[in-house]
Structures are given as C-alpha cells and as structure tokens.
Short mmCIF file of C-alpha atoms and ligand atoms in Angstrom, two decimals:
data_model
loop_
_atom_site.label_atom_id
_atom_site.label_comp_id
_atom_site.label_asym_id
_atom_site.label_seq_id
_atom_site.Cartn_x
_atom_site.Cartn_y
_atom_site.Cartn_z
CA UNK A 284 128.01 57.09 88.28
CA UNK A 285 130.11 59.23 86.03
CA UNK A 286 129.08 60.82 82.88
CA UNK A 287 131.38 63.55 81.09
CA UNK A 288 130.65 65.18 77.79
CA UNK A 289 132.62 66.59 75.23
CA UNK A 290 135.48 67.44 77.74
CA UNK A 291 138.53 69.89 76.44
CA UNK A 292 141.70 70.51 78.10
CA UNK A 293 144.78 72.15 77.31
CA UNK A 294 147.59 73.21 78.75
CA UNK A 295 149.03 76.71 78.09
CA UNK A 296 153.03 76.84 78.21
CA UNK A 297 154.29 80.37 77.56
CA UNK A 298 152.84 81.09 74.08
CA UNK A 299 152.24 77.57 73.67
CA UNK A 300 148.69 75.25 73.79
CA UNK A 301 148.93 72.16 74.06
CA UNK A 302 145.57 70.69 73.36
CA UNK A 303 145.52 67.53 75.16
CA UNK A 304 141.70 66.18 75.53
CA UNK A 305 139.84 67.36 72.73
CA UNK A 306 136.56 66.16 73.24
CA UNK A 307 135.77 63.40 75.36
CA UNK A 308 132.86 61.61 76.21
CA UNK A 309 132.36 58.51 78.43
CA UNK A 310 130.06 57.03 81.12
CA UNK A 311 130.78 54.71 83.61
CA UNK A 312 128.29 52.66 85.43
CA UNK A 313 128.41 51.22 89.28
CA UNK A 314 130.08 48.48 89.35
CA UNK A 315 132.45 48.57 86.36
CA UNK A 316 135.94 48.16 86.30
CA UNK A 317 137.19 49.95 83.29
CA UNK A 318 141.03 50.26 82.17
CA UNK A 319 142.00 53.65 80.31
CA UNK A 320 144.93 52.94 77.99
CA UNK A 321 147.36 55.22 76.28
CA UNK A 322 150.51 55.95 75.44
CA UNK A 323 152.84 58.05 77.15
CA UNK A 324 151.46 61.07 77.22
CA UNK A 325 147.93 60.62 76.09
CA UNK A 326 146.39 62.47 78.54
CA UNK A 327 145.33 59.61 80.70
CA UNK A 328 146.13 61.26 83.89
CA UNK A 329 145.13 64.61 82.40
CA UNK A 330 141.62 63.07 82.45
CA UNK A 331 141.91 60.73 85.69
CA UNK A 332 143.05 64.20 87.65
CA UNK A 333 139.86 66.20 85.68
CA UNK A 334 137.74 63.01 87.47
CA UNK A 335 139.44 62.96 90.21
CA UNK A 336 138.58 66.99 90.85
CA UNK A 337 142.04 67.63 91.22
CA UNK A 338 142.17 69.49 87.94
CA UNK A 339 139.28 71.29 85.93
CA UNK A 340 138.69 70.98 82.49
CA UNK A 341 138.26 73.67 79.85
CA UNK A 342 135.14 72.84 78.72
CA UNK A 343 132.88 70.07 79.06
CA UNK A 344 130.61 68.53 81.40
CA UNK A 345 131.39 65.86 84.26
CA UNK A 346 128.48 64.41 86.51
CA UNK A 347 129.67 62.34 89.21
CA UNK A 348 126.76 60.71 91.20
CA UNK A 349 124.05 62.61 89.88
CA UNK A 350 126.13 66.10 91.30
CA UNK A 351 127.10 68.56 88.22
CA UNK A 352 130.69 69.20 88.85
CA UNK A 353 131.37 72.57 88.00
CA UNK A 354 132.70 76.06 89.46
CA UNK A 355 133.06 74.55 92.57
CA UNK A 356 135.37 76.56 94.94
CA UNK A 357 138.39 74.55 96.37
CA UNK A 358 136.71 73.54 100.12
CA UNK A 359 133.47 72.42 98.01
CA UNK A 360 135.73 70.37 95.76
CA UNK A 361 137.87 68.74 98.78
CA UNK A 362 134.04 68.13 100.29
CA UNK A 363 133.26 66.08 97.17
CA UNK A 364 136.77 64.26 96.56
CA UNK A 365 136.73 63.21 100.05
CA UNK A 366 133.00 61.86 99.92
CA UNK A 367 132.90 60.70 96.67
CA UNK A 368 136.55 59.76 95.59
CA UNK A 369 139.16 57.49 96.22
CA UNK A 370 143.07 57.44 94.90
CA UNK A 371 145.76 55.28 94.03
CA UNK A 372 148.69 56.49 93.02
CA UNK A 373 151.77 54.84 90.86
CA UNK A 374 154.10 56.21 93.68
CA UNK A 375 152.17 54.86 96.65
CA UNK A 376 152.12 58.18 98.41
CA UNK A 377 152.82 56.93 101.64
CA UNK A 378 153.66 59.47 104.78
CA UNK A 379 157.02 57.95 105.70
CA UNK A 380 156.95 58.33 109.36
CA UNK A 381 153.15 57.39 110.22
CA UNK A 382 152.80 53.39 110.18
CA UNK A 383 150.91 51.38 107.77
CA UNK A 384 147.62 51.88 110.07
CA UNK A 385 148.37 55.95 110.40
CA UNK A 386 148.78 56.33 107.06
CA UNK A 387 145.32 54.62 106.52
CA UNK A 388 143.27 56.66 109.43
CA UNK A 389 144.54 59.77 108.34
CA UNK A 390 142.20 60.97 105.56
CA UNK A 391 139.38 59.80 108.31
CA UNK A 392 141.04 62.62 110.90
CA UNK A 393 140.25 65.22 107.78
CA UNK A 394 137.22 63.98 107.49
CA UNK A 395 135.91 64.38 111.26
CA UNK A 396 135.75 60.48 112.20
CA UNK A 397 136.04 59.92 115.81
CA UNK A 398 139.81 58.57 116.96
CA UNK A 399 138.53 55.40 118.13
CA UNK A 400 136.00 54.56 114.45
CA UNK A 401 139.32 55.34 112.66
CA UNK A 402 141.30 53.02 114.48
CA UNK A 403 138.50 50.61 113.81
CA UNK A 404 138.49 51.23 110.36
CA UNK A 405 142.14 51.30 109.36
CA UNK A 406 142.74 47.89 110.96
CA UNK A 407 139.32 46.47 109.00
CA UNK A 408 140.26 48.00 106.02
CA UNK A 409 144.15 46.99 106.07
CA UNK A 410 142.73 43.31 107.25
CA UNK A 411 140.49 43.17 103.84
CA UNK A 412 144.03 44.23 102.01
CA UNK A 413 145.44 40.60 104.03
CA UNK A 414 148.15 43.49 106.49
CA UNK A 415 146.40 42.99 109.66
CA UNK A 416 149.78 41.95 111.22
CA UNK A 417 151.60 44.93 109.72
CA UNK A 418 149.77 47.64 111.06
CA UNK A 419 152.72 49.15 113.37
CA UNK A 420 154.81 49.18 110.34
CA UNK A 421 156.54 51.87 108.78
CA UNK A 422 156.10 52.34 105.04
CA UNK A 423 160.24 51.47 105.11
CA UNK A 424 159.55 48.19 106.40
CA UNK A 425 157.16 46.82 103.86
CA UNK A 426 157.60 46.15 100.26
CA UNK A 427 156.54 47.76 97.40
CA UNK A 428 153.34 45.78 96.90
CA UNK A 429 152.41 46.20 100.47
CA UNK A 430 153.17 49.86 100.67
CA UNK A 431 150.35 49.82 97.33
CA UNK A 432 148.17 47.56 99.27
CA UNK A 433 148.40 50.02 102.34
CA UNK A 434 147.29 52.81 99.74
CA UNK A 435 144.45 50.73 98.36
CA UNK A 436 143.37 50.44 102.26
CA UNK A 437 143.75 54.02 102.83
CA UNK A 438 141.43 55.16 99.90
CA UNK A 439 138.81 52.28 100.42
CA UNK A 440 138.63 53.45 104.36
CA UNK A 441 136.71 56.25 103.54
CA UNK A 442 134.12 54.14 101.79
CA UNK A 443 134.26 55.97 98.53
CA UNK A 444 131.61 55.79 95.37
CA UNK A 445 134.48 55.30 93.20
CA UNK A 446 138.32 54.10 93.25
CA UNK A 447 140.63 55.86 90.87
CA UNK A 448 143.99 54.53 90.18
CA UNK A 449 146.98 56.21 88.14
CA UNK A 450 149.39 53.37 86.95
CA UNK A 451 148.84 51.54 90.31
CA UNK A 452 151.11 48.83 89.12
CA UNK A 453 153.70 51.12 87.47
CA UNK A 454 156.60 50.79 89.99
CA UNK A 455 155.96 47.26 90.47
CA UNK A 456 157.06 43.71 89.03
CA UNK A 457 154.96 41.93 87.09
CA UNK A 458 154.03 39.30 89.86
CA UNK A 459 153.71 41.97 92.15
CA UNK A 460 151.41 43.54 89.89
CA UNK A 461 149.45 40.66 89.63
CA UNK A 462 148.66 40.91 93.15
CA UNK A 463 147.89 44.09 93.35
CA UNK A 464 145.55 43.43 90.29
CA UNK A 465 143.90 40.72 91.83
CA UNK A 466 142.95 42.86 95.24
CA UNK A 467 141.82 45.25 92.73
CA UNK A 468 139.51 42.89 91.00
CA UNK A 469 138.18 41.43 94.61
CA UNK A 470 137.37 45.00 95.41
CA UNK A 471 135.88 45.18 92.03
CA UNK A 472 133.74 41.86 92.74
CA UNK A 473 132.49 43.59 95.81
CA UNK A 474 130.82 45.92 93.67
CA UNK A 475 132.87 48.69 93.77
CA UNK A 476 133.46 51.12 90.59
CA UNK A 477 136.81 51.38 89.50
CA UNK A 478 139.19 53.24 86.94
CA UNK A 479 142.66 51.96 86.73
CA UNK A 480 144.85 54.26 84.36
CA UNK A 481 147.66 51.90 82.68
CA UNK A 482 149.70 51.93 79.75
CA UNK A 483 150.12 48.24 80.21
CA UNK A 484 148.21 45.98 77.92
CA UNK A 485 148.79 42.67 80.38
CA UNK A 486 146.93 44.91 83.30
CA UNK A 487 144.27 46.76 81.18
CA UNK A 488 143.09 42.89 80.35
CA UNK A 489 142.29 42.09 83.88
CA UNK A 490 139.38 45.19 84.14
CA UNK A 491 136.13 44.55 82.50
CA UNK A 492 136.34 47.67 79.75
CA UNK A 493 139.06 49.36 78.13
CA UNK A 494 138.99 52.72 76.79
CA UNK A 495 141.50 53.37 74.06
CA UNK A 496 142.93 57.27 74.54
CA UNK A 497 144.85 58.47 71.17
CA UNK A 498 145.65 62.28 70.42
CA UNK A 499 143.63 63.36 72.74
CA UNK A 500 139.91 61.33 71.83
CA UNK A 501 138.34 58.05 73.06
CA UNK A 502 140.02 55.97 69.59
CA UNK A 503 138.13 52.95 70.71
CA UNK A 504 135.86 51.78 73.92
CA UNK A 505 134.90 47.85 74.38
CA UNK A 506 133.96 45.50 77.02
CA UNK A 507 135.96 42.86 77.49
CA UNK A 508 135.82 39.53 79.23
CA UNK A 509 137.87 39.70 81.98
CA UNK A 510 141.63 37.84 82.69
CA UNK A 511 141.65 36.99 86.05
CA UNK A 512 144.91 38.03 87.98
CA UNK A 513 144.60 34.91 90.45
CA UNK A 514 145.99 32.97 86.95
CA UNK A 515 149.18 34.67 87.21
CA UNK A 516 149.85 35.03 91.12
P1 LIG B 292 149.75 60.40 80.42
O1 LIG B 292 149.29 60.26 81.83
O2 LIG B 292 148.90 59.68 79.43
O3 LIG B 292 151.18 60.02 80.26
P2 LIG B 292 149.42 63.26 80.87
O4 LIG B 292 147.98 63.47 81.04
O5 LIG B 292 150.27 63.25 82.09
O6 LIG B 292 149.66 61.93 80.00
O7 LIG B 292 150.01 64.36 79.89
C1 LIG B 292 149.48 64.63 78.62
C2 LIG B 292 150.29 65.74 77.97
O8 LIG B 292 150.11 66.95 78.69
C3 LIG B 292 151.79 65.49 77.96
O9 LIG B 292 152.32 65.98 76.74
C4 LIG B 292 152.29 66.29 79.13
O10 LIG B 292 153.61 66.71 78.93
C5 LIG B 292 151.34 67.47 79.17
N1 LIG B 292 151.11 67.99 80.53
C6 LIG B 292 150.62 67.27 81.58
N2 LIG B 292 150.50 68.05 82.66
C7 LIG B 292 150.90 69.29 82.30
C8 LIG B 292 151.02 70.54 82.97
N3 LIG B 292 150.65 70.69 84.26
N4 LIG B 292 151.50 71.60 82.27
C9 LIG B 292 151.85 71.45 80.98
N5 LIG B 292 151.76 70.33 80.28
C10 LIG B 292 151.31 69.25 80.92
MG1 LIG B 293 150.22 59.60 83.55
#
C-alpha cells in the first residue's frame, strides 16, 4: 500500500538546515495498523505530513497504491489525498459552526457527492462511530472524545485506502483515549490500513507494529501482538 525509500527532509531556517529524516525506508501493507513512535520532535509528523501529501520530501521515493508520488502539482495532489487519504488530527479540526453531521459531509461536497449520498453517508458513517443521535450537534456540545470520533467519521466517509492519524489521542484522557483506540482498532479489524503517530508507549501497544523514529532514521521496526483497548475502557 505504501512503500517509501530512502526519504530526506530538512528544513531550511535562515542559514540554518535542520536535517530531520535522513533516510527512511518503510512499507506498509493493507491491513496493518502500525504505531510510529518518537520523541518530541522526531520527525513523526514531518513524515506522516510527507505521507499524507501535505508536505514533499527532499529526496526519496513514496508509492502509495501502486501511484509514484512525485512532482505532482497541488490540484493533482488534493485529487490523490482526497481519493486515497484519510486524517486525524490531535486537535480534532472540527468547523465550529457546522454540526457533527456537516462537519462529516463536507469533504464529500469537495469531492462532487450528490447532497442527498452525503447526507446518507455522514449519518452511516457517524452511526459506525456509535453518534447517530448527535448528528444536529455542534462540535461545542460534544466532548472531546466525541468531537475525535466525529473526525474519525469524517475521514472514513470518504472511504479512504488509508487512515492517518497525528497524536489522535493527544488532547485526550487516558480512558478517553482508550476509546478512541478501541474505534480505531474496530476500524482496523475491518480491514482498514492505519498509521497512528504517538509518542505514547500505552497507545503505540494497541496497533499491530511499531516503528521506532530516533534522529531522524527508523532505530527499530517490530510487530507486535496487539493490547486490546476494550481491556481498559
Ligand atoms: P514530531 O512530530 O515528532 O514532534 P516534527 O516532525 O513536528 O516532530 O518536527 C521535527 C523537527 O522539525 C522539530 O525540530 C521541529 O521543530 C522541526 N520542524 C517541523 N516543522 C518545521 C517547519 N515547517 N519549519 C522548520 N522546522 C520545522
Ligand atoms: Mg508531531
């Protein structure tokens, strides 16, 4: 599904580089559900953003879906990231004044789908997130974990190859995290390929591989056998 190679980016701050991938190579497969760990400043959304086709990197290569990502111009790019990618952000990125169901149609208005298939599908896909009965509410009206759980329904409505996540738990508690974990892992079960940046060990356990980021290369890459959020919720 994705396969980079020997990817380089820095980041150029007056007469300073700051070199912050320096070589990385990884695949991911359909179907996995792989954590990428780091400290602080690692790089890890450096690298989710370069997947994500938000950002380019410096040099490299990055296949996603058999399609060779490269020198694409910025409508080509929002083509792909719409078809091919979904995101989850730490800070929910919720439009305050659309409710929970606007806020999950509206990448499907971008995208061309019909009013009355994106009212269908925001109300399935905030139904499979268990929010059915809070589709007229505001983002103000719902707590933290529901306002993520409304994201996780927006970027799963477009029916995406692959889910990406930047600290999706990182304004949340810990049982709230748990939850969120656990929709992430039924998702997951579903077959769906996920990447879930975190710089929390507790939450990197529940995905199925971590990858170990450290000055900039992969330090260390393993499969794991899965902790299952429904223990903690
Ligand atoms: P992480 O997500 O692991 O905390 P980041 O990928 O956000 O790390 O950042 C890695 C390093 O690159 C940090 O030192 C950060 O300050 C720097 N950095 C990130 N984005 C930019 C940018 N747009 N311009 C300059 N430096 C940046
Ligand atoms: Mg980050």
């Amino acid at each position: 599904m994705i396969e980079i190679k020997d990817l380089h980016k820095s980041y150029i701050m007056g007469s300073n580089s700051l070199h912050v991938l320096k070589g990385i190579d990884f695949n991911v497969e359909e179907g996995e559900l792989v954590a990428i760990m780091g400290s602080s400043g690692s790089g890890k959304s450096t690298l989710l953003n370069i997947l994500g086709m938000l950002d380019v990197a410096d040099e490299g290569s990055y296949t996603l879906d058999s399609v060779p990502i490269k020198n694409l111009n910025e409508k080509k790019a929002a083509q792909y990231r719409n078809k091919f990618l979904g995101f989850i952000f730490q800070s929910f990125n919720l439009i305050n004044y659309k409710t929970a169901m606007e806020n999950v149609a509206l990448p499907l208005y971008y995208q061309g789908v019909s009013r009355k298939e994106r009212q269908e599908k925001a109300l399935k896909y905030l139904g499979q997130v268990g929010l059915a009965e809070w589709a007229t509410h505001l983002p103000s009206e719902l707590s933290g974990g529901q306002k993520q759980r409304v994201a996780i329904a927006r970027a799963m409505a477009s029916e995406p190859k692959v889910l990406l996540a930047d600290e999706p738990t990182g304004a949340l508690d810990s049982t709230t995290s748990y939850e969120v974990m656990e929709l992430i892992q039924k998702i997951n079960d579903e077959g769906n390929t996920i990447l879930v940046v975190t710089h929390e060990e507790d939450i990197a356990k529940m995905c199925k591989r971590i990858v170990h980021l450290k000055d900039g290369i992969i330090e260390k890459d393993e499969k794991i056998e899965q902790v299952r959020a429904s223990e903690y919720v």
